[in-house]
Short mmCIF file of C-alpha atoms and ligand atoms in Angstrom, two decimals:
data_model
loop_
_atom_site.label_atom_id
_atom_site.label_comp_id
_atom_site.label_asym_id
_atom_site.label_seq_id
_atom_site.Cartn_x
_atom_site.Cartn_y
_atom_site.Cartn_z
CA MET A 91 106.70 112.78 71.60
CA GLY A 92 103.32 113.81 70.21
CA VAL A 93 100.88 116.32 71.63
CA PHE A 94 99.13 113.54 73.52
CA GLY A 95 102.36 112.46 75.19
CA ARG A 96 103.18 116.02 76.17
CA VAL A 97 99.71 116.65 77.65
CA LEU A 98 99.89 113.37 79.55
CA GLY A 99 103.35 114.33 80.82
CA ILE A 100 102.04 117.65 82.10
CA ILE A 101 99.10 115.97 83.82
CA VAL A 102 101.40 113.48 85.54
CA LEU A 103 103.78 116.27 86.55
CA VAL A 104 100.97 118.37 88.04
CA PHE A 105 99.68 115.31 89.89
CA VAL A 106 103.13 114.64 91.33
CA LEU A 107 103.56 118.29 92.32
CA PHE A 108 100.18 118.18 94.06
CA GLN A 109 101.63 115.66 96.47
CA PHE A 110 104.04 118.27 97.82
CA ILE A 111 101.35 120.77 98.75
CA PRO A 112 101.21 120.72 102.54
CA TYR A 113 97.45 120.59 102.84
CA GLY A 114 95.21 117.81 104.08
CA LYS A 115 98.18 115.79 105.29
CA GLU A 116 97.11 115.45 108.87
CA LYS A 117 95.07 112.28 109.37
CA THR A 118 94.24 112.33 113.02
CA ASN A 119 92.13 110.13 115.25
CA PRO A 120 92.47 112.02 118.52
CA LYS A 121 92.44 109.88 121.63
CA THR A 122 89.11 110.43 123.33
CA ASP A 123 87.69 109.79 126.76
CA LYS A 124 85.57 106.65 126.29
CA THR A 125 82.85 107.92 128.63
CA LEU A 126 82.06 110.69 126.15
CA LYS A 127 81.04 108.27 123.39
CA ILE A 128 77.43 108.16 122.31
CA LYS A 129 75.35 105.29 123.63
CA ALA A 130 72.50 104.15 121.43
CA PRO A 131 70.80 100.79 120.84
CA LYS A 132 72.98 98.26 119.00
CA ASN A 133 71.08 98.41 115.71
CA VAL A 134 71.42 102.20 115.58
CA MET A 135 75.08 102.18 116.62
CA LYS A 136 75.77 99.71 113.83
CA LEU A 137 74.36 102.16 111.29
CA PHE A 138 76.22 105.16 112.70
CA LYS A 139 79.47 103.19 112.65
CA ARG A 140 78.91 101.94 109.14
CA SER A 141 77.63 105.14 107.53
CA CYS A 142 78.66 108.13 109.64
CA TYR A 143 81.72 107.37 111.75
CA ASP A 144 84.31 108.11 109.09
CA CYS A 145 83.34 111.81 109.24
CA HIS A 146 81.50 112.13 112.54
CA SER A 147 83.79 110.47 115.07
CA ASN A 148 87.40 110.34 116.17
CA GLU A 149 87.54 106.79 114.77
CA THR A 150 87.93 107.64 111.10
CA LYS A 151 89.12 104.88 108.79
CA TRP A 152 91.44 106.71 106.44
CA PRO A 153 91.54 104.86 103.09
CA TRP A 154 94.76 104.85 101.02
CA TRP A 155 93.33 107.42 98.62
CA SER A 156 92.91 109.84 101.50
CA TYR A 157 96.71 110.14 101.39
CA VAL A 158 96.74 111.07 97.71
CA ALA A 159 96.17 114.68 96.60
CA PRO A 160 93.79 116.04 95.40
CA PHE A 161 91.47 113.52 97.13
CA SER A 162 93.20 114.06 100.45
CA TRP A 163 92.17 117.72 100.37
CA SER A 164 88.45 117.14 100.13
CA ILE A 165 88.44 114.11 102.45
CA SER A 166 90.25 115.95 105.22
CA ASP A 167 87.85 118.89 104.73
CA ASP A 168 84.87 116.54 105.06
CA VAL A 169 86.22 114.97 108.22
CA ARG A 170 87.10 118.33 109.78
CA GLY A 171 83.69 119.79 108.93
CA GLY A 172 81.88 116.61 109.91
CA ARG A 173 83.54 116.35 113.32
CA LYS A 174 82.87 120.01 113.96
CA ALA A 175 79.16 119.70 113.18
CA LEU A 176 78.61 116.39 114.99
CA ASN A 177 81.12 114.16 116.70
CA PHE A 178 79.70 110.92 118.11
CA SER A 179 82.96 110.33 120.01
CA ILE A 180 82.30 113.33 122.26
CA TRP A 181 78.49 113.19 122.30
CA ASN A 182 78.26 113.20 126.10
CA SER A 183 80.23 116.44 126.30
CA TYR A 184 77.40 118.22 124.46
CA THR A 185 74.74 119.97 126.51
CA PRO A 186 71.28 118.32 126.52
CA LYS A 187 70.07 121.23 124.42
CA LYS A 188 72.74 120.66 121.80
CA GLN A 189 72.04 116.92 121.78
CA GLU A 190 68.35 117.61 121.13
CA LYS A 191 69.23 119.96 118.30
CA LEU A 192 71.60 117.42 116.78
CA LYS A 193 69.04 114.65 117.03
CA LYS A 194 66.66 116.83 115.10
CA GLU A 195 69.31 117.45 112.49
CA ILE A 196 70.15 113.76 112.31
CA TYR A 197 66.44 113.05 111.83
CA ARG A 198 66.33 115.57 109.01
CA THR A 199 69.59 114.72 107.24
CA VAL A 200 69.47 110.91 107.17
CA ALA A 201 66.63 111.03 104.66
CA GLY A 202 68.54 113.37 102.37
CA PRO A 203 72.04 114.76 102.35
CA MET A 204 73.73 112.34 104.79
CA PRO A 205 75.91 110.42 104.29
CA LEU A 206 77.42 112.73 101.68
CA PRO A 207 76.85 111.46 98.10
CA GLN A 208 80.56 111.51 97.24
CA TYR A 209 81.15 109.22 100.20
CA ILE A 210 78.47 106.74 99.14
CA TRP A 211 80.03 106.73 95.72
CA LEU A 212 83.14 105.08 97.16
CA HIS A 213 81.42 103.29 100.07
CA GLN A 214 78.32 101.67 98.59
CA ASP A 215 77.68 99.85 101.85
CA ALA A 216 77.18 103.20 103.64
CA LYS A 217 73.91 103.77 101.80
CA LEU A 218 70.96 103.59 104.20
CA SER A 219 67.89 101.56 103.28
CA LYS A 220 64.38 102.82 104.06
CA ASP A 221 64.21 100.58 107.14
CA GLU A 222 67.61 101.76 108.33
CA ILE A 223 66.60 105.40 107.95
CA LYS A 224 63.49 104.59 109.98
CA SER A 225 65.58 102.99 112.76
CA ILE A 226 67.72 106.10 113.03
CA ARG A 227 64.67 108.37 112.92
CA ASP A 228 62.95 106.35 115.66
CA TRP A 229 66.03 106.79 117.82
CA ALA A 230 66.39 110.51 117.01
CA SER A 231 62.75 111.14 117.89
CA ASP A 232 62.97 109.17 121.16
CA GLY A 233 60.64 106.50 119.82
CA LYS A 234 57.97 108.92 118.63
CA GLY A 235 58.96 108.27 115.03
CA PHE A 236 58.39 111.86 113.97
CA ILE A 237 59.88 115.28 114.63
CA ARG A 238 58.74 118.51 113.09
CA THR A 239 61.93 119.88 111.63
CA ASP A 240 60.43 123.18 110.49
CA VAL A 241 60.10 124.48 114.06
CA ARG A 242 63.33 125.52 115.72
C1 HEC B 268 81.93 111.91 103.96
C2 HEC B 268 81.75 112.51 105.24
C3 HEC B 268 80.40 112.42 105.92
C4 HEC B 268 79.66 111.31 106.20
C5 HEC B 268 79.98 109.87 105.85
C6 HEC B 268 78.51 111.76 106.94
N1 HEC B 268 78.56 113.12 107.09
FE1 HEC B 268 77.26 114.28 108.16
N2 HEC B 268 78.35 115.96 107.70
C7 HEC B 268 79.51 115.96 106.97
C8 HEC B 268 79.99 117.33 106.86
C9 HEC B 268 81.24 117.77 106.13
C10 HEC B 268 79.07 118.14 107.56
C11 HEC B 268 79.09 119.63 107.77
C12 HEC B 268 78.29 120.29 106.71
C13 HEC B 268 78.37 121.77 106.79
O1 HEC B 268 79.05 122.29 107.67
O2 HEC B 268 77.72 122.38 105.96
C14 HEC B 268 78.05 117.23 108.09
C15 HEC B 268 76.97 117.67 108.84
C16 HEC B 268 76.09 116.80 109.46
C17 HEC B 268 75.07 117.22 110.38
C18 HEC B 268 74.80 118.63 110.86
C19 HEC B 268 73.67 119.26 110.12
C20 HEC B 268 74.06 119.90 108.85
O3 HEC B 268 73.26 119.80 107.89
O4 HEC B 268 75.12 120.51 108.78
C21 HEC B 268 74.39 116.10 110.76
C22 HEC B 268 73.22 116.02 111.72
C23 HEC B 268 75.00 114.99 110.06
N3 HEC B 268 76.03 115.44 109.29
C24 HEC B 268 74.58 113.69 110.19
C25 HEC B 268 75.18 112.60 109.54
C26 HEC B 268 74.73 111.24 109.72
C27 HEC B 268 73.60 110.81 110.62
C28 HEC B 268 75.54 110.47 108.93
C29 HEC B 268 75.44 108.97 108.72
C30 HEC B 268 74.16 108.45 108.34
C31 HEC B 268 76.49 111.35 108.26
N4 HEC B 268 76.23 112.64 108.67
C32 HEC B 268 77.50 110.94 107.42
C33 HEC B 268 80.16 114.87 106.45
C34 HEC B 268 79.71 113.56 106.49
#
């Protein structure tokens, strides 16, 4: 076996050993009171479901690679962090003040960092078009179409 074979063997071995690390194994979709779900116009809900729900709801679609380390580690981190920051499945349990703050953050993030680039990479259809971003922003600004995000 040449050097190449040995290196490949080590890589495969490490990859296999990764699978035994007990991290990122839990793929939960906690049962949630339906009355807590966000209610938004159909066109906006469609976009949230398509582009945000995998990380920002309790209705995550876990792809097969989310069961394979090391991908499982970062995916479960994204879902945990995403649900913690904003969970559309429990929207109605947030105070009005928190909802307003989140709407502002949704307004701000849909034109930039959200959905996360590494997610779009594997889910091309999650990418939002200009018009789709505008639909979400119209909703987030209660139809005004604009929110100043520099004032807190
Ligand atoms: C691949 C997972 C993923 C997807 C898809 C995703 N997000 Fe996020 N989102 C996160 C994570 C993780 C955080 C928490 C970031 C942090 O804590 O720094 C977050 C944070 C947020 C926040 C809180 C503000 C902030 O900057 O922390 C908002 C608002 C948000 N996301 C909106 C959206 C919207 C709207 C969509 C769909 C258009 C979306 N996200 C899609 C993972 C995701």
